[in-house]
């Protein structure tokens, strides 16, 4: 049978030829692919030269093989440089003259290596293998190697930091391949060289270093072939998987005896299977992540569009409301004058019609004011004037405003103030008044019999209200608070409606029976007002038909 050396040689050659051809055939016109093909072909000839150096003993052939191993070593580095240059679209490579100039040193080396003794003079056959005798200008060969290898690596490194797209991942692959190659080559042929020199398997080991060029080849080829390179994470998983497979392959080839070969073979198959599964699972995970990311971006875009639309709507409401305000005020003003008799006596029936006109106009004014408030809140244009004021005064004023309405409906309206006067607090008086006024207005609106009570008290600490409008804890952070509670004996609120009440345009299911008008804006506006005061608003109700308590808390200490 063939020795391990030969099997290895064939394996590595096949991989390099296959890689090169595959990449070339994918796109024969692409300069990156073409240079890769040349790189792979050079790798193949280089490896072959090494192999045959140890097999052939014909002096003339050995001479050619040795020189070709030197020359193709140079070509590998040269095409590595061109390959990287084309991949990162190095500008100078589009210049024909420079490109031709770049080929000149290689041609010169070709001549020097094959036709003169300046680089390689001859050789001697030692027990460890072929030992070259170098010529006087051997340094040129070394300079060539260093210059092109460094140039290629530096260009790649610089570009790697600048580019962000898929090329970056391609470069990462190439770097990884290059790194593994250099690492193994240095480890075996430089660091461990003394250790393995006397081993019987010396040729085999020393060739491992040379063959590891295949890593550069395979990684670079893979970087070009693979349609979508996903992520560095995948590279490392693949690398790990590959390492395990290669190790297992080495063990398979170095197996002694058929039973070991079979067991190693089984291990190899199992490892390959699991490695494949591992890589696939990482790929799938990353694909998912990417999909999620894409969805998030799309959502963000949709959100932006929605926000733009919302802004346009707010703007529209604002303009429309402003335009509506003037004529409505005129209607209200003139109907009031007519009612007062400023334009002469009016008959009973006209009077009652005018009263309807007046109250409708009044409702319209409230509606327009609510709409304007919403647009102010949403565009952040709501103006607040903070000053020290008394809550007791505010409640008494509201009582005076509503007592007649309550009496007309045969409701009671009570106020409960503490014995010790409440401290004055810094607030926007008219806005808080508007808020509490809406509470009382609603209490009278959504009640069939009974009445409403307005209570004010000082409390040691506030509460925490969750996003669904339920009290979930205490909040001592802002210190003492003043709590105003408007409770009624009205239609109450089912628990499931509570989370929606303070939202825009939200009205309870059952309300139209009692009060057809209404916009569902009052509580929304009130919540925004309370929040500006670092306060809370919420509602408590024991259920439908059991009355409700609308509550606001404002910190005593003003927080700006
Ligand atoms: P509007 O009263 O114009 O509908 P609000 O924002 O002031 O708007 O109120 C929103 C909804 O909250 C009302 O439609 C009603 O369903 C409910 N609501 C408010 N106050 C009470 C209350 N005292 N009793 C029962 N339900 C109420």
Coordinates of C-alpha atoms and ligand atoms in Angstrom, one line a residue:
X1 CA 0.0 0.0 0.0
X2 CA 1.0 3.6 -0.2
X3 CA 2.8 5.2 2.7
X4 CA 1.3 7.9 4.9
X5 CA 3.5 10.5 3.1
X6 CA 2.0 9.7 -0.2
X7 CA -1.6 9.7 1.1
X8 CA -1.0 13.0 2.7
X9 CA 0.6 14.5 -0.4
X10 CA -2.3 13.4 -2.6
X11 CA -4.9 14.6 -0.1
X12 CA -3.4 18.0 0.3
X13 CA -2.7 18.4 -3.4
X14 CA -6.3 17.4 -4.3
X15 CA -7.7 19.9 -1.8
X16 CA -5.5 22.7 -3.2
X17 CA -6.3 21.9 -6.8
X18 CA -9.9 21.4 -6.1
X19 CA -10.1 24.7 -4.2
X20 CA -8.3 26.6 -6.9
X21 CA -10.4 25.2 -9.8
X22 CA -13.6 25.5 -7.9
X23 CA -13.1 29.2 -7.2
X24 CA -11.9 29.8 -10.8
X25 CA -14.9 28.1 -12.3
X26 CA -17.3 30.1 -10.2
X27 CA -16.3 33.3 -12.0
X28 CA -13.4 33.0 -14.5
X29 CA -13.4 36.7 -15.2
X30 CA -13.1 37.8 -11.7
X31 CA -9.6 38.9 -10.9
X32 CA -9.9 37.9 -7.2
X33 CA -10.8 34.4 -8.3
X34 CA -8.1 34.2 -10.9
X35 CA -5.4 35.3 -8.5
X36 CA -6.7 32.7 -6.1
X37 CA -6.4 30.1 -8.7
X38 CA -2.8 31.1 -9.4
X39 CA -2.1 31.0 -5.6
X40 CA -3.6 27.5 -5.3
X41 CA -1.7 26.3 -8.3
X42 CA 1.5 27.6 -6.9
X43 CA 0.7 25.9 -3.6
X44 CA 0.2 22.6 -5.5
X45 CA 3.5 22.8 -7.4
X46 CA 5.3 23.8 -4.3
X47 CA 4.0 20.9 -2.3
X48 CA 4.7 18.5 -5.2
X49 CA 8.3 19.7 -5.5
X50 CA 8.8 19.0 -1.8
X51 CA 7.3 15.6 -2.0
X52 CA 9.3 14.5 -5.0
X53 CA 12.5 15.8 -3.6
X54 CA 12.3 13.0 -1.1
X55 CA 11.2 10.4 -3.5
X56 CA 13.3 11.0 -6.7
X57 CA 17.0 10.4 -6.6
X58 CA 17.9 11.5 -10.2
X59 CA 20.4 14.3 -9.7
X60 CA 19.1 16.4 -12.7
X61 CA 15.5 16.1 -11.6
X62 CA 16.4 16.9 -8.0
X63 CA 18.1 20.0 -9.2
X64 CA 14.9 21.1 -11.0
X65 CA 12.7 20.2 -8.1
X66 CA 14.7 22.1 -5.6
X67 CA 14.7 25.2 -7.8
X68 CA 11.0 24.9 -8.4
X69 CA 10.3 24.6 -4.7
X70 CA 12.2 27.9 -4.2
X71 CA 10.5 29.6 -7.1
X72 CA 6.9 28.5 -6.4
X73 CA 7.4 29.4 -2.7
X74 CA 7.9 32.9 -4.0
X75 CA 4.9 32.7 -6.3
X76 CA 2.6 31.7 -3.4
X77 CA 3.6 34.9 -1.6
X78 CA 3.3 37.0 -4.7
X79 CA -0.1 35.7 -5.6
X80 CA -1.2 36.0 -2.0
X81 CA -0.3 39.7 -2.3
X82 CA -2.2 40.1 -5.6
X83 CA -5.2 38.2 -4.3
X84 CA -5.5 40.4 -1.2
X85 CA -4.9 43.5 -3.3
X86 CA -7.7 42.6 -5.7
X87 CA -10.0 41.5 -2.9
X88 CA -9.8 44.9 -1.1
X89 CA -9.8 46.7 -4.4
X90 CA -6.4 48.2 -4.0
X91 CA -6.3 51.2 -6.3
X92 CA -2.8 50.8 -7.6
X93 CA -3.7 47.4 -9.1
X94 CA -6.0 49.0 -11.6
X95 CA -2.9 50.7 -13.1
X96 CA -1.6 48.5 -15.9
X97 CA 2.0 49.8 -15.7
X98 CA 2.2 49.2 -12.0
X99 CA 0.8 45.7 -12.4
X100 CA 3.4 44.8 -15.1
X101 CA 6.1 46.3 -12.8
X102 CA 4.9 44.1 -10.0
X103 CA 5.5 41.0 -12.1
X104 CA 9.1 42.0 -13.0
X105 CA 10.7 40.9 -9.7
X106 CA 9.0 37.5 -10.1
X107 CA 10.4 37.2 -13.6
X108 CA 13.8 38.2 -12.4
X109 CA 13.6 35.6 -9.7
X110 CA 12.5 33.0 -12.2
X111 CA 15.6 33.6 -14.2
X112 CA 17.9 33.8 -11.2
X113 CA 16.5 30.6 -9.7
X114 CA 16.3 28.4 -12.8
X115 CA 19.1 29.7 -15.0
X116 CA 21.8 30.9 -12.6
X117 CA 23.4 29.7 -9.4
X118 CA 22.8 33.0 -7.6
X119 CA 20.0 31.8 -5.4
X120 CA 20.3 28.1 -5.4
X121 CA 23.7 26.7 -6.1
X122 CA 23.3 23.0 -5.6
X123 CA 22.4 20.5 -2.9
X124 CA 23.6 17.6 -0.9
X125 CA 21.7 14.6 0.2
X126 CA 21.8 14.2 4.0
X127 CA 20.1 11.4 6.0
X128 CA 17.4 13.9 7.0
X129 CA 16.6 14.8 3.4
X130 CA 17.7 17.2 0.7
X131 CA 19.9 20.0 1.9
X132 CA 20.2 23.0 -0.4
X133 CA 23.4 24.9 -1.0
X134 CA 22.5 28.5 -1.4
X135 CA 24.0 31.0 -3.8
X136 CA 25.5 34.4 -3.2
X137 CA 22.3 36.4 -3.8
X138 CA 20.1 34.2 -1.7
X139 CA 19.1 37.3 0.3
X140 CA 17.1 38.6 -2.7
X141 CA 14.9 35.6 -2.4
X142 CA 14.3 36.2 1.3
X143 CA 13.7 39.9 0.7
X144 CA 11.1 39.0 -1.9
X145 CA 9.3 36.7 0.4
X146 CA 9.2 39.2 3.3
X147 CA 8.2 42.2 1.2
X148 CA 5.2 40.6 -0.5
X149 CA 4.0 38.7 2.6
X150 CA 4.2 41.8 4.7
X151 CA 2.7 44.0 2.0
X152 CA -0.3 41.6 1.6
X153 CA -0.8 41.3 5.4
X154 CA -0.5 45.0 6.1
X155 CA -2.9 45.9 3.3
X156 CA -5.4 43.4 4.6
X157 CA -4.9 44.6 8.2
X158 CA -5.5 48.3 7.3
X159 CA -8.5 47.5 5.2
X160 CA -9.9 45.2 7.8
X161 CA -10.2 48.1 10.2
X162 CA -11.9 50.3 7.6
X163 CA -14.4 48.1 5.9
X164 CA -17.5 46.9 7.7
X165 CA -19.3 44.7 5.2
X166 CA -18.9 41.1 4.2
X167 CA -15.3 41.7 3.0
X168 CA -14.3 42.1 6.6
X169 CA -15.4 38.6 7.3
X170 CA -13.7 37.3 4.2
X171 CA -10.5 38.9 5.4
X172 CA -11.0 37.4 8.8
X173 CA -11.1 34.0 7.1
X174 CA -8.0 34.6 5.2
X175 CA -6.2 35.9 8.3
X176 CA -7.2 32.8 10.2
X177 CA -5.9 30.6 7.4
X178 CA -2.6 32.5 7.2
X179 CA -2.2 32.5 10.9
X180 CA -2.7 28.7 11.2
X181 CA -0.3 28.1 8.3
X182 CA 2.4 30.3 9.8
X183 CA 1.9 29.0 13.3
X184 CA 2.1 25.4 12.3
X185 CA 5.1 26.0 9.9
X186 CA 7.0 27.9 12.5
X187 CA 6.1 25.4 15.3
X188 CA 7.2 22.4 13.3
X189 CA 10.0 23.6 11.1
X190 CA 11.6 26.1 13.4
X191 CA 10.6 25.6 17.1
X192 CA 10.4 21.8 17.1
X193 CA 12.9 21.2 14.4
X194 CA 15.7 19.9 16.7
X195 CA 13.2 17.6 18.5
X196 CA 12.0 15.9 15.4
X197 CA 15.2 15.9 13.5
X198 CA 16.2 12.5 14.8
X199 CA 12.8 11.0 14.6
X200 CA 12.2 8.3 12.1
X201 CA 9.2 10.2 10.8
X202 CA 11.2 13.4 10.2
X203 CA 10.1 13.8 6.6
X204 CA 6.6 13.3 7.6
X205 CA 6.7 15.9 10.4
X206 CA 8.6 18.4 8.4
X207 CA 6.2 18.1 5.6
X208 CA 3.3 18.8 8.0
X209 CA 4.7 22.3 8.3
X210 CA 4.7 22.8 4.6
X211 CA 1.4 21.2 4.0
X212 CA -0.2 23.5 6.5
X213 CA -0.2 26.1 3.7
X214 CA -3.4 24.3 2.8
X215 CA -5.0 26.2 5.6
X216 CA -4.3 29.5 3.9
X217 CA -5.6 28.0 0.7
X218 CA -8.8 26.4 2.1
X219 CA -9.7 29.4 4.2
X220 CA -9.2 31.9 1.5
X221 CA -11.0 29.8 -1.0
X222 CA -13.9 29.3 1.3
X223 CA -14.1 33.0 2.0
X224 CA -14.7 33.6 -1.7
X225 CA -16.9 30.6 -2.4
X226 CA -19.3 30.9 0.4
X227 CA -22.2 33.0 -0.7
X228 CA -23.0 34.6 2.5
X229 CA -20.4 34.8 5.2
X230 CA -22.3 35.4 8.3
X231 CA -20.2 36.1 11.3
X232 CA -16.9 35.8 13.1
X233 CA -18.6 33.5 15.6
X234 CA -19.3 31.0 12.8
X235 CA -15.6 31.2 11.7
X236 CA -14.5 30.1 15.2
X237 CA -17.0 27.4 15.4
X238 CA -16.0 26.1 12.0
X239 CA -12.4 26.4 13.0
X240 CA -12.9 24.4 16.1
X241 CA -14.8 21.8 14.2
X242 CA -12.2 21.6 11.5
X243 CA -9.4 21.3 14.1
X244 CA -11.2 18.3 15.7
X245 CA -11.8 16.7 12.3
X246 CA -8.2 17.2 11.2
X247 CA -6.9 15.7 14.4
X248 CA -9.1 12.8 14.1
X249 CA -8.0 12.4 10.4
X250 CA -4.4 12.4 11.4
X251 CA -5.1 9.7 14.0
X252 CA -6.9 7.7 11.4
X253 CA -4.0 7.8 9.0
X254 CA -1.5 6.9 11.7
X255 CA -3.6 4.0 13.0
X256 CA -1.7 0.8 13.5
X257 CA -3.6 -2.2 12.5
X258 CA -7.0 -2.7 11.0
X259 CA -8.9 -2.7 14.3
X260 CA -7.5 0.7 15.3
X261 CA -8.2 2.0 11.8
X262 CA -11.8 0.9 12.1
X263 CA -12.3 2.4 15.5
X264 CA -10.6 5.7 14.5
X265 CA -12.7 5.7 11.3
X266 CA -15.9 5.4 13.4
X267 CA -14.7 8.2 15.7
X268 CA -13.9 10.3 12.6
X269 CA -17.4 9.8 11.2
X270 CA -19.0 10.6 14.5
X271 CA -16.9 13.7 15.0
X272 CA -17.6 14.9 11.5
X273 CA -21.3 14.4 12.1
X274 CA -21.3 16.3 15.4
X275 CA -19.1 19.0 14.0
X276 CA -21.5 19.5 11.2
X277 CA -24.4 19.7 13.6
X278 CA -22.6 22.2 15.7
X279 CA -21.7 24.5 12.8
X280 CA -25.3 24.3 11.5
X281 CA -26.8 25.1 14.9
X282 CA -24.5 28.2 15.3
X283 CA -25.4 29.2 11.7
X284 CA -29.1 28.8 12.4
X285 CA -28.8 30.8 15.6
X286 CA -27.0 33.6 13.9
X287 CA -29.5 33.6 11.0
X288 CA -32.3 34.0 13.6
X289 CA -30.5 36.8 15.3
X290 CA -30.1 38.5 11.9
X291 CA -33.7 38.1 11.1
X292 CA -34.7 39.5 14.5
X293 CA -32.3 42.4 13.9
X294 CA -33.9 43.0 10.5
X295 CA -37.3 42.9 12.0
X296 CA -36.3 45.3 14.7
X297 CA -35.0 47.7 12.1
X298 CA -38.2 47.5 10.1
X299 CA -40.2 48.0 13.2
X300 CA -38.1 51.1 14.1
X301 CA -38.8 52.4 10.6
X302 CA -42.5 51.8 10.8
X303 CA -42.4 53.4 14.2
X304 CA -40.7 56.5 12.7
X305 CA -43.4 56.7 10.0
X306 CA -46.1 56.4 12.6
X307 CA -44.5 59.1 14.7
X308 CA -44.4 61.4 11.6
X309 CA -48.1 60.6 10.9
X310 CA -48.9 61.2 14.6
X311 CA -47.2 64.5 14.5
X312 CA -49.1 65.5 11.3
X313 CA -52.3 64.5 13.0
X314 CA -51.4 66.5 16.1
X315 CA -50.6 69.5 13.9
X316 CA -53.9 69.0 12.1
X317 CA -55.9 68.9 15.3
X318 CA -54.1 72.0 16.5
X319 CA -54.9 74.0 13.4
X320 CA -58.5 72.8 13.1
X321 CA -59.2 73.5 16.7
X322 CA -57.8 77.0 16.5
X323 CA -59.9 77.7 13.4
X324 CA -63.0 76.3 15.2
X325 CA -62.5 78.4 18.3
X326 CA -63.3 81.8 16.8
X327 CA -66.7 81.0 15.2
X328 CA -67.8 79.0 18.3
X329 CA -66.9 81.8 20.6
X330 CA -69.0 84.1 18.4
X331 CA -71.9 81.7 18.4
X332 CA -71.7 81.4 22.2
X333 CA -71.3 85.2 22.7
X334 CA -74.2 86.2 20.5
X335 CA -76.5 83.6 21.8
X336 CA -75.7 84.7 25.3
X337 CA -76.5 88.4 24.3
X338 CA -79.7 87.2 22.6
X339 CA -80.7 85.3 25.8
X340 CA -80.0 88.4 27.9
X341 CA -82.3 90.4 25.7
X342 CA -79.6 92.7 24.3
X343 CA -81.4 92.5 20.9
X344 CA -84.8 92.9 22.3
X345 CA -87.4 90.6 23.9
X346 CA -87.5 87.0 22.5
X347 CA -90.5 84.7 22.8
X348 CA -90.5 81.7 25.1
X349 CA -90.0 79.2 22.3
X350 CA -87.1 81.2 20.7
X351 CA -85.6 81.5 24.2
X352 CA -85.6 77.8 24.8
X353 CA -84.1 77.2 21.3
X354 CA -81.4 79.8 22.1
X355 CA -80.6 78.1 25.4
X356 CA -80.0 74.9 23.4
X357 CA -77.7 76.8 21.0
X358 CA -75.9 78.3 23.9
X359 CA -75.3 75.0 25.8
X360 CA -74.2 73.3 22.6
X361 CA -71.8 76.1 21.8
X362 CA -70.5 75.7 25.4
X363 CA -69.9 72.0 24.9
X364 CA -68.2 72.7 21.6
X365 CA -65.9 75.2 23.4
X366 CA -65.0 72.5 25.9
X367 CA -64.4 70.0 23.2
X368 CA -62.1 72.3 21.2
X369 CA -60.3 73.2 24.4
X370 CA -59.7 69.4 25.1
X371 CA -58.5 68.9 21.5
X372 CA -56.2 71.8 21.8
X373 CA -54.8 70.4 25.1
X374 CA -54.2 67.1 23.5
X375 CA -52.3 68.6 20.6
X376 CA -50.3 70.8 23.1
X377 CA -49.4 67.7 25.2
X378 CA -48.3 65.7 22.2
X379 CA -46.2 68.5 20.7
X380 CA -44.8 69.3 24.1
X381 CA -46.2 72.8 23.9
X382 CA -48.4 72.8 26.9
X383 CA -47.4 75.8 29.0
X384 CA -47.3 75.5 32.8
X385 CA -47.2 78.4 35.3
X386 CA -46.1 77.2 38.7
X387 CA -46.9 79.2 41.8
X388 CA -47.7 78.5 45.5
X389 CA -51.4 78.0 45.9
X390 CA -54.0 76.6 48.3
X391 CA -55.8 73.3 47.5
X392 CA -58.6 74.2 50.0
X393 CA -59.3 77.4 48.0
X394 CA -59.4 75.4 44.8
X395 CA -61.9 72.9 46.2
X396 CA -64.1 75.6 47.6
X397 CA -64.2 77.4 44.3
X398 CA -65.1 74.3 42.5
X399 CA -67.8 73.5 45.0
X400 CA -69.3 76.9 44.3
X401 CA -69.2 76.2 40.6
X402 CA -70.9 72.8 40.8
X403 CA -73.3 73.0 43.7
X404 CA -76.1 74.4 41.5
X405 CA -75.6 71.8 38.9
X406 CA -75.7 69.1 41.6
X407 CA -78.8 70.6 43.2
X408 CA -80.6 70.8 39.8
X409 CA -80.0 67.0 39.5
X410 CA -81.1 66.5 43.1
X411 CA -77.6 65.2 44.0
X412 CA -75.6 66.0 47.1
X413 CA -72.2 67.5 46.7
X414 CA -70.0 67.4 49.9
X415 CA -66.5 68.6 50.6
X416 CA -64.3 67.2 53.3
X417 CA -61.3 69.2 54.3
X418 CA -58.9 68.3 57.1
X419 CA -59.1 70.1 60.4
X420 CA -55.5 71.3 60.2
X421 CA -55.1 73.5 57.1
X422 CA -53.2 71.9 54.2
X423 CA -49.9 73.3 53.3
X424 CA -49.8 75.5 50.2
X425 CA -48.1 73.7 47.3
X426 CA -46.4 74.9 44.2
X427 CA -48.6 74.0 41.2
X428 CA -50.2 75.3 38.1
X429 CA -53.4 76.3 39.8
X430 CA -55.6 76.6 36.7
X431 CA -54.5 73.2 35.3
X432 CA -55.0 71.4 38.6
X433 CA -58.4 73.1 38.8
X434 CA -59.2 71.9 35.3
X435 CA -58.3 68.4 36.3
X436 CA -60.3 68.3 39.5
X437 CA -63.2 70.1 37.8
X438 CA -63.3 67.3 35.2
X439 CA -63.4 64.7 38.1
X440 CA -66.4 66.5 39.6
X441 CA -68.0 67.1 36.3
X442 CA -67.7 63.4 35.5
X443 CA -68.9 62.3 39.0
X444 CA -72.1 64.3 38.4
X445 CA -72.3 63.1 34.8
X446 CA -71.9 59.5 35.4
X447 CA -74.2 59.3 38.4
X448 CA -78.0 58.5 38.5
X449 CA -78.7 59.1 42.1
X450 CA -76.9 60.0 45.2
X451 CA -74.0 62.5 44.7
X452 CA -70.4 63.2 45.0
X453 CA -67.9 64.0 47.7
X454 CA -64.6 65.9 47.3
X455 CA -62.1 65.2 49.9
X456 CA -58.6 66.6 50.4
X457 CA -56.0 65.2 52.9
X458 CA -52.3 65.3 53.7
X459 CA -50.6 61.9 53.5
X460 CA -47.1 60.9 54.6
X461 CA -46.2 59.3 51.3
X462 CA -47.6 58.8 47.8
X463 CA -48.4 55.6 45.9
X464 CA -47.0 53.9 42.9
X465 CA -49.4 53.3 40.1
X466 CA -48.6 50.7 37.4
X467 CA -49.2 51.2 33.7
X468 CA -52.6 49.6 34.0
X469 CA -53.7 52.2 36.4
X470 CA -53.6 50.1 39.6
X471 CA -51.9 51.0 42.9
X472 CA -49.0 48.6 43.4
X473 CA -47.0 50.1 46.2
X474 CA -46.0 53.1 48.2
X475 CA -43.6 55.8 47.1
X476 CA -41.7 57.7 49.8
X477 CA -39.2 59.2 47.4
X478 CA -41.1 62.5 47.0
X479 CA -42.1 62.9 50.6
X480 CA -45.6 64.0 51.7
X481 CA -48.4 64.4 49.2
X482 CA -51.8 66.0 49.1
X483 CA -54.5 63.7 48.0
X484 CA -57.8 64.9 46.5
X485 CA -60.4 62.2 46.1
X486 CA -63.7 62.7 44.2
X487 CA -66.0 59.9 45.0
X488 CA -69.5 59.3 43.7
X489 CA -72.4 56.9 43.9
X490 CA -72.6 56.5 40.2
X491 CA -72.3 53.9 37.5
X492 CA -68.9 52.7 38.7
X493 CA -66.2 51.2 36.4
X494 CA -65.7 47.5 35.7
X495 CA -62.1 46.4 36.5
X496 CA -61.3 45.6 32.9
X497 CA -62.0 49.1 31.8
X498 CA -59.7 50.8 34.3
X499 CA -56.5 50.3 32.3
X500 CA -57.9 52.2 29.3
X501 CA -59.7 55.1 31.0
X502 CA -56.7 57.5 31.1
X503 CA -55.9 56.8 27.4
X504 CA -56.8 59.2 24.6
X505 CA -60.4 59.1 23.3
X506 CA -61.2 56.3 25.7
X507 CA -64.7 56.1 27.1
X508 CA -66.4 53.4 29.1
X509 CA -68.8 51.0 27.4
X510 CA -71.8 52.0 29.4
X511 CA -71.5 55.7 29.4
X512 CA -73.6 56.8 26.4
X513 CA -76.7 55.7 28.2
X514 CA -76.1 58.5 30.7
X515 CA -74.3 61.1 28.8
X516 CA -74.1 61.1 25.1
X517 CA -71.6 63.9 24.8
X518 CA -68.0 63.5 25.9
X519 CA -64.8 62.9 24.1
X520 CA -62.8 60.6 26.4
X521 CA -60.1 63.3 26.5
X522 CA -60.5 64.8 30.0
X523 CA -58.8 62.1 32.0
X524 CA -56.0 61.8 29.4
X525 CA -55.3 65.5 29.7
X526 CA -55.6 65.3 33.5
X527 CA -53.0 62.5 33.6
X528 CA -50.5 64.6 31.6
X529 CA -51.1 67.5 34.0
X530 CA -50.6 65.3 37.1
X531 CA -47.4 63.8 35.6
X532 CA -46.0 67.3 35.0
X533 CA -46.5 67.8 38.8
X534 CA -44.7 64.5 39.5
X535 CA -48.1 63.4 40.8
X536 CA -50.4 60.5 40.2
X537 CA -53.9 60.1 39.0
X538 CA -55.9 56.9 39.2
X539 CA -59.3 55.5 39.7
X540 CA -60.8 53.0 42.2
X541 CA -64.1 51.4 41.8
X542 CA -65.8 48.4 43.4
X543 CA -67.3 47.6 40.0
X544 CA -70.2 48.5 37.8
X545 CA -73.0 50.3 39.7
X546 CA -70.9 50.7 42.8
X547 CA -69.6 54.2 42.4
X548 CA -66.0 55.4 41.7
X549 CA -63.2 57.3 43.4
X550 CA -61.1 59.4 41.1
X551 CA -57.9 60.4 42.9
X552 CA -55.0 62.7 42.4
X553 CA -51.9 63.1 44.5
X554 CA -49.4 65.9 44.3
X555 CA -46.1 66.0 46.2
X556 CA -46.0 68.8 48.8
X557 CA -42.4 69.5 48.0
X558 CA -42.2 70.9 44.5
X559 CA -40.0 68.9 42.3
X560 CA -38.8 70.7 39.2
Ligands
LIG1 P1 -65.5 62.1 28.8 O1 -66.2 62.3 30.1 O2 -65.6 63.3 27.9 O3 -66.0 60.8 28.1 P2 -63.1 61.6 30.3 O4 -61.7 61.4 29.9 O5 -63.3 62.7 31.3 O6 -64.0 61.9 29.0 O7 -63.6 60.2 30.9 C1 -63.3 59.1 30.2 C2 -64.3 58.0 30.6 O8 -64.1 57.6 31.9 C3 -65.7 58.3 30.5 O9 -66.2 58.2 29.2 C4 -66.3 57.3 31.4 O10 -66.4 56.1 30.8 C5 -65.3 57.1 32.5 N1 -65.6 57.9 33.7 C6 -65.0 59.1 34.0 N2 -65.5 59.5 35.2 C7 -66.3 58.5 35.6 C8 -67.1 58.4 36.8 N3 -67.2 59.3 37.8 N4 -67.9 57.3 36.9 C9 -67.9 56.3 35.9 N5 -67.1 56.4 34.8 C10 -66.4 57.5 34.7

